[in-house]
C-alpha cells in the first residue's frame, strides 16, 4: 500500500508507459514527488502544455506505445488541447493525465476551478476522474488499455490532488492487449470481386491507405494488390506515419488542395478505404464541394481503424490470388545538390540530397514543403510524420517526442515560420533532453498559406489591411536568436550551398540544431501552374493526372 | 445588404468595439477581407491565440469596454482557453469570435472538425453559433450586450464560414446598456446595523473589496465606512484592476498563501463582501482548510458582481451617516534607489522608486513579486492588474492589451521566467504595435513557486528528479535573445544600479523594452519568516497580524 501518485507511476511502468511529458503545478506535486521513487519513469519537462501533448503524440507514432502527459488543471489541459486534437486525429495512443483540485476544494469555485471533464471529452475517447486512492491503480491500467486500442486513442485521467496524495493505493496489473479482428471473409470476397470486375472492364480502381496501412508490411500487401490488378495506391493527405523511400511501394498522397485532390480522384470507379476515411476537402470554399469522392465511384471499406488492417490486406491479397505478385518498388534516387539563391524548393531538394537512412521527417512546412515528398521519394527508407489534425503548431514537439522515442535515429523537422511560433518552446526541451532534432524553419516572413487561402475563398483583390494579417515581417522574426535563447545552436542561411552544408553538419552532430532558411514566399500563380509538371517529374503523379491538373489550374 | 463579415464588423463598431486581437485561419478569411471595408476596426495580429485572448482581457480592464478576438476553429479556441479562463474570472467584457467550418462542411468530420460550442461553454456566459447572414448582425449586437453585463462576461460567437461569406446581412443597432440595481435598502440597513453593533462591542470588522469595488470612487466610499467604524479594508488576492498609490485609500490585499491569509482574517467577526467572493485557499493542501472565513465570523454580501457596486457602497455610507467621514489616505512615499547585487526585492524597490504617475502595472511575478505591493504603495497613483484566474502565462499579453487601450500611459509588466515562457509571443505583437510596455522578466532559473509548493503539500525531502521538474536553468533561458528575436529591444542586468538605470531608460522611451533581471530564487525558509516584518514595515499589514503571521511561519 502506498500513496496514490506512486501507485499510479508504478502501474504506468508495469503497462509499458515509461515516459511522461510534463508541465506540473501545485495540484500535481505528489506526482512530481513520486518520480524519485520510480526512477525508470522518464519525465520530460516542457515549458508549455502544447509541447507536452504534441511530444506525447510524436513519441507514440514512433514507439507504438503511449507516453503519459502531466498537465495542470483545466487551464493546462486547455493549453494542450490543440495538439491533443492532432493526436486524436492521428489515432495514436496517449495517456493524458490532468491534475485537479482536491475533491473537497473543487466545490468552492476557486480561481483555477474549471470543468476539466467537459473540455477533455472533446479530444478523448475515455475520460475518468479518479475517485479514491484504492481504485487509482485500476483507473490507470484501464486508461493505458483504452489508449492502446486499436485504434490508438487519447484516454484522459483526471487526478484530484487528494487521490494523488492519499494513502491506501496499490499498483494494478496491466490489462491484456486487445486483439482486433480482420475484415470478415464476405466483405473481402465482395471487394475482391468488385475490383476484379471493374479492372476487367477497364474501370479505374484505387486503394486509399491511411493510418496503419501506411506502415511497411501493409504497404507491401497493398503493393501486391496494386501489381495484380494494375490499380493505384493513394495515401491520405496527412499521414500519422508513412514509411517510404527506396525499396518500398510508393504511395501517391492526396493533395491538400481540394482542386488538386479532385483531379487525382477523377474517373475512379472503385475506391477501397484501408484504415482511411472517404476523401474530403480540408476546408469549405464558396461553391465548391466538400466531399471529393467522384460521382459514380463506389466506396468500399476493407478495414476500419479498430480492425486488423494488415490481416485484412493479406486476406484481400489471398482472395485476389496475388500472393506471388511483385509490388512495384520505389527505385533509389536522390536529387543533386541545389545551387544559388535559396528557395523553398531548394531546401526540399537538399533534404532529398542528404536524407540519411532511418531518418524521421516531420513535415509542418505548409506551402513551403509542397515538393518535399517528390524530392525525398527515392531517398533511403525513412518515416514521414504529418500534421494530422490541422491544428498548426505541432511540428517541433512532434519531432521532440519522436527523438525521445528513437534516440538513435536523426529527426528532421521542417516547419513554417508561422507554425513554428505557436509553440516554439519545444526547442528548450530539445536542448534539455539533448534530442537529435534538426529543425529547419522556412522563414518567408508570412503566413504563406493564408495568402493562398484568401484567394481560394474568393477574396480576389485583398487590401493592405487584410494582407497585413498574414505579414510576419514587421518586425522580422530572428529564429537564430530565438533558438539560441532556448539553448539550441542555430544558423541562418540564404543560399542553397550554405543550406546544404548546414544540414550536413547538423545531421552529423548529436543534440538539437536549428537552421533558419530564408526563402521567398512559396506560391505564386505561375508556380501553382508549374506544379503538376514538377510533381509528375518527381514521380508523385501519373501523367494523365498531371495533365488534367494543369488544365484545371490554368487561368 | 452586404456580406456577413462586413455586417459583423460594422455592428461591432456601432456598439463601440473597435479593436480585435486576431490569429485567423482559412475559415476566417472573409472577416479578414472585410477589414479593408471597415478601416476604423483596429486588428492586432498575434502569433498565438493565447496572446489574443489575454490581450483582449487587458484591453477590457483598462478601456472598460470589450475588444473582440478572432480565433481559428476549435483548436484556436483551445489555444486561447487559458486566458479566456482568466478573463472569465476577472469578469471583464470580451467578445470571443471563433470561426467554424461552413455549415455543410461540419458534418464530414474533416481534420480540423471539433466541438467548439462545448469547449466554449467552459469559459463563456453566452455561446451562440450564427445560423445565417440575415441574423448575424443581431447575434453580434447581443454578444456585445451580454459581454458588457454587468458583470463583464465572455460572450462567444461561433461564426461558420458560409455565414461570414454569405450575402444578405445588415448591421444591427447596439443594444442599450443594462442598468444594474444597487443593494436593496433592507440589506444595506441590516449590514449597517451589524457593523455598528459589532464595532460598539469591540468586534473586528472588515470589508472585502473585489472587482469594481477596487476602483477609485468605490474605494473612497469604502474608505469613509472604514473611517467611520474603524474597520479594515481588505482586498481580494488577485484583483482585476486595483487603483492605488498616494492619495487613495489603501487596501490590505489578502495573501496568496492561505497560511498568511488565514492570519490576516483571524479574529474577524463581521466580513462584508463587496463584489468579492468568500475567501478561499487558492489550492488545497493535506490537512488544511480550503475555506478561510474564520469560525464565528458572519459573512454579508453588500453587492454582488451583477449589482451597482458603487451605489451600494454609497447607500451603506449613508446608512452609517458616514458621508462626512474622512478616509485614511495613503501618504506619498518612495523607497530609495536599491544598491548592490540584484535580488527580486531590489527589483520591486526600484519599481517603487521610479514608478511614474498613471502607470499600469501588470503583476505576474509569482514569488518574486511578493514585495511589490509594499514598495509601490506610496508611489504616484497607478493601476495594478493581476492574474485573476491563476492560469499562468498571461502577464505579457495583459500588458499588450492595456497598452493598446491606453497608448498614453506607460505599462510595466513584471513576469516570472516560467510564466513568461508560456506565451512569450506577446513580445512580437508589442513590437508590431509599438506598444509602450516595459517587460521585466525575473530570471531565477526556476519555477520558484513550485519549489515552495512542493514543501507546502507535504513533500519534505524532494529528491533530484522531483526538483528537476522546477529547474529552468538547463539550459538557461536568454531573454535578451528571445526578445530581440521578436523585435523587442532588451538588456540583462544583475545589479540594482543597472536595473534602476535600465528601468528609467525604458520608461522614458516609446515602444516596447524588455529587461531581464537576473535574481536568486526568491524564497527560502529564512526569507519566509522575515516576510511579516517586511510587510509590516511597508504598511501592508497591521502589527498584530504581522506578529501572528510570524508565529505561524516559525518552525
Coordinates of C-alpha atoms in Angstrom, one line a residue, chain A residues 25-263:
Chain A
X25 CA 1.6 22.8 -11.0
X26 CA 0.7 22.7 -7.3
X27 CA -2.0 20.1 -7.7
X28 CA 0.4 17.7 -9.3
X29 CA 3.2 18.0 -6.7
X30 CA 2.7 14.5 -5.4
X31 CA 3.1 13.0 -8.9
X32 CA 6.4 15.0 -9.1
X33 CA 7.5 13.9 -5.7
X34 CA 6.8 10.3 -6.6
X35 CA 9.3 10.5 -9.5
X36 CA 12.2 9.9 -7.2
X37 CA 10.7 6.6 -6.1
X38 CA 10.2 5.4 -9.7
X39 CA 13.5 6.2 -11.4
X40 CA 12.7 4.3 -14.6
X41 CA 9.9 6.8 -15.4
X42 CA 11.5 9.4 -17.7
X43 CA 9.9 12.8 -17.1
X44 CA 10.5 15.3 -19.9
X45 CA 9.7 18.8 -18.6
X46 CA 8.2 21.3 -21.1
X47 CA 7.6 25.0 -20.8
X48 CA 4.1 24.8 -22.3
X49 CA 1.5 22.2 -22.2
X50 CA 1.1 22.2 -26.0
X51 CA 4.7 21.0 -26.2
X52 CA 3.9 18.1 -23.8
X53 CA 0.9 16.9 -25.7
X54 CA 2.5 17.2 -29.1
X55 CA 5.6 15.4 -27.9
X56 CA 3.5 12.6 -26.5
X57 CA 1.9 12.3 -30.0
X58 CA 5.3 12.1 -31.7
X59 CA 6.6 9.6 -29.2
X60 CA 3.6 7.3 -29.7
X61 CA 3.9 7.5 -33.5
X62 CA 7.4 6.1 -33.3
X63 CA 7.3 3.9 -30.2
X64 CA 3.9 2.4 -30.9
X65 CA 3.0 2.7 -27.3
X66 CA 1.7 5.6 -25.3
X67 CA 3.5 8.2 -23.3
X68 CA 1.8 10.0 -20.5
X69 CA 1.3 13.7 -20.1
X70 CA 1.1 15.6 -16.9
X71 CA -1.0 18.8 -17.2
X72 CA -2.0 21.3 -14.5
X73 CA -5.8 21.6 -14.1
X74 CA -8.2 22.7 -16.8
X75 CA -6.0 25.5 -18.0
X76 CA -3.1 23.2 -18.6
X77 CA -5.5 21.0 -20.5
X78 CA -6.7 24.0 -22.5
X79 CA -3.1 24.8 -23.5
X80 CA -2.6 21.2 -24.5
X81 CA -5.9 20.8 -26.4
X82 CA -4.8 21.7 -29.9
X83 CA -2.1 19.0 -30.0
X84 CA -4.4 16.5 -28.3
X85 CA -6.8 17.2 -31.2
X86 CA -4.0 16.4 -33.6
X87 CA -3.2 13.2 -31.6
X88 CA -6.9 12.2 -31.7
X89 CA -6.9 12.6 -35.4
X90 CA -3.7 10.7 -35.7
X91 CA -5.3 7.8 -33.8
X92 CA -2.2 7.4 -31.6
X93 CA -2.3 6.0 -28.0
X94 CA -1.9 8.7 -25.4
X95 CA -2.5 8.7 -21.6
X96 CA -3.4 12.2 -20.8
X97 CA -3.1 12.9 -17.1
X98 CA -4.7 16.1 -15.8
X99 CA -4.4 17.2 -12.2
X100 CA -7.4 18.5 -10.4
X101 CA -8.1 20.3 -7.2
X102 CA -8.6 18.0 -4.2
X103 CA -12.2 16.7 -4.1
X104 CA -13.3 18.9 -1.2
X105 CA -11.8 22.0 -2.8
X106 CA -13.4 21.8 -6.2
X107 CA -16.8 23.0 -4.9
X108 CA -15.5 26.4 -3.8
X109 CA -15.1 27.9 -7.3
X110 CA -11.5 28.9 -6.5
X111 CA -9.7 30.9 -9.2
X112 CA -8.3 27.9 -11.1
X113 CA -11.6 25.9 -10.9
X114 CA -13.0 24.9 -14.3
X115 CA -14.8 22.0 -15.9
X116 CA -12.0 19.7 -16.9
X117 CA -14.1 16.7 -17.9
X118 CA -16.1 18.7 -20.4
X119 CA -13.1 20.1 -22.1
X120 CA -11.4 16.7 -22.1
X121 CA -14.3 15.0 -23.8
X122 CA -13.6 16.9 -27.0
X123 CA -10.4 15.1 -27.5
X124 CA -10.7 11.9 -25.5
X125 CA -12.2 8.5 -26.3
X126 CA -12.3 8.0 -22.5
X127 CA -12.5 10.4 -19.6
X128 CA -12.4 9.4 -15.9
X129 CA -12.0 11.3 -12.7
X130 CA -10.2 9.2 -10.2
X131 CA -12.3 8.9 -7.0
X132 CA -10.0 7.4 -4.4
X133 CA -6.5 6.0 -3.9
X134 CA -7.7 2.4 -3.7
X135 CA -9.1 2.4 -7.2
X136 CA -6.5 4.6 -8.8
X137 CA -4.3 1.8 -10.0
X138 CA -7.2 0.1 -11.8
X139 CA -8.1 3.5 -13.4
X140 CA -4.6 3.9 -14.7
X141 CA -4.5 0.4 -16.1
X142 CA -7.8 0.9 -17.9
X143 CA -6.5 4.3 -19.2
X144 CA -3.5 2.6 -20.8
X145 CA -5.6 -0.2 -22.2
X146 CA -8.1 2.2 -23.8
X147 CA -5.3 4.3 -25.2
X148 CA -3.7 1.4 -26.9
X149 CA -6.9 0.5 -28.7
X150 CA -6.8 -0.3 -31.6
X151 CA -7.2 2.3 -32.8
X152 CA -4.9 4.4 -30.6
X153 CA -6.9 6.9 -28.6
X154 CA -6.5 9.7 -26.1
X155 CA -7.5 8.4 -22.7
X156 CA -7.8 11.2 -20.1
X157 CA -7.5 10.5 -16.4
X158 CA -8.3 13.4 -14.2
X159 CA -6.4 13.1 -10.9
X160 CA -7.7 15.0 -7.9
X161 CA -4.8 16.1 -5.6
X162 CA -6.2 14.2 -2.6
X163 CA -6.4 11.0 -4.6
X164 CA -2.8 11.6 -5.6
X165 CA -1.6 12.3 -2.0
X166 CA -3.9 9.8 -0.3
X167 CA -2.7 6.6 1.2
X168 CA -4.0 3.1 0.5
X169 CA -3.3 2.7 -3.2
X170 CA -1.8 -0.3 -4.9
X171 CA -0.3 -0.6 -8.4
X172 CA -2.6 -2.5 -10.8
X173 CA -1.5 -5.2 -13.3
X174 CA -1.6 -4.2 -17.0
X175 CA -4.7 -5.3 -18.9
X176 CA -4.1 -7.8 -21.8
X177 CA -3.9 -6.1 -25.2
X178 CA -7.0 -6.2 -27.4
X179 CA -6.9 -8.4 -30.4
X180 CA -8.5 -6.7 -33.3
X181 CA -10.4 -8.8 -35.9
X182 CA -9.6 -8.7 -39.6
X183 CA -12.3 -7.9 -42.2
X184 CA -14.7 -10.8 -42.4
X185 CA -14.5 -13.1 -45.4
X186 CA -17.7 -12.0 -47.1
X187 CA -16.5 -8.4 -47.1
X188 CA -13.1 -9.3 -48.5
X189 CA -14.7 -11.5 -51.2
X190 CA -17.1 -8.7 -52.2
X191 CA -14.3 -6.2 -52.5
X192 CA -12.1 -8.7 -54.5
X193 CA -15.0 -9.3 -56.9
X194 CA -15.8 -5.6 -57.4
X195 CA -12.1 -4.8 -58.1
X196 CA -11.7 -7.8 -60.4
X197 CA -14.8 -6.9 -62.4
X198 CA -14.0 -3.2 -62.6
X199 CA -10.4 -3.9 -63.7
X200 CA -11.6 -6.3 -66.3
X201 CA -14.0 -3.7 -67.7
X202 CA -11.2 -1.1 -67.8
X203 CA -12.5 0.8 -64.7
X204 CA -10.2 2.8 -62.7
X205 CA -9.6 1.5 -59.2
X206 CA -7.5 2.6 -56.2
X207 CA -6.8 1.8 -52.6
X208 CA -6.8 4.7 -50.3
X209 CA -4.4 3.9 -47.5
X210 CA -4.4 5.6 -44.1
X211 CA -3.4 5.0 -40.5
X212 CA -1.6 1.8 -40.1
X213 CA -1.9 0.8 -43.7
X214 CA 1.0 3.2 -44.4
X215 CA 3.5 1.1 -42.5
X216 CA 5.8 -1.4 -44.2
X217 CA 4.1 -4.8 -44.0
X218 CA 0.7 -3.3 -45.0
X219 CA 2.3 -1.3 -47.8
X220 CA 3.8 -4.5 -49.3
X221 CA 0.5 -6.3 -49.2
X222 CA -1.1 -3.2 -50.8
X223 CA 1.6 -3.2 -53.4
X224 CA 0.8 -6.8 -54.3
X225 CA -2.8 -5.9 -54.9
X226 CA -1.8 -3.0 -57.0
X227 CA 0.5 -5.1 -59.1
X228 CA -2.0 -7.8 -59.6
X229 CA -4.8 -5.5 -60.7
X230 CA -3.0 -2.5 -62.0
X231 CA -4.7 -0.2 -59.5
X232 CA -3.3 2.9 -57.9
X233 CA -2.2 3.2 -54.3
X234 CA -3.4 6.5 -52.9
X235 CA -2.4 7.8 -49.4
X236 CA -4.3 10.1 -47.1
X237 CA -3.3 13.7 -47.2
X238 CA -1.7 14.0 -43.7
X239 CA -0.4 10.6 -42.6
X240 CA 0.3 9.8 -39.0
X241 CA 3.3 7.8 -40.0
X242 CA 4.2 6.9 -43.6
X243 CA 7.2 4.5 -44.2
X244 CA 8.6 5.4 -47.5
X245 CA 11.8 5.7 -49.6
X246 CA 13.8 3.5 -51.9
X247 CA 12.8 -0.2 -51.9
X248 CA 9.2 0.4 -50.6
X249 CA 6.0 0.5 -52.6
X250 CA 5.4 4.2 -53.3
X251 CA 2.1 5.8 -52.4
X252 CA 0.5 8.8 -54.2
X253 CA -0.6 11.0 -51.4
X254 CA -3.8 13.0 -52.0
X255 CA -3.1 16.7 -52.2
X256 CA -4.1 19.2 -49.5
X257 CA -5.7 21.5 -52.1
X258 CA -9.1 20.1 -53.0
X259 CA -8.8 21.3 -56.5
X260 CA -5.8 19.0 -56.9
X261 CA -7.1 16.1 -55.0
X262 CA -10.3 16.1 -57.0
X263 CA -8.2 15.7 -60.2

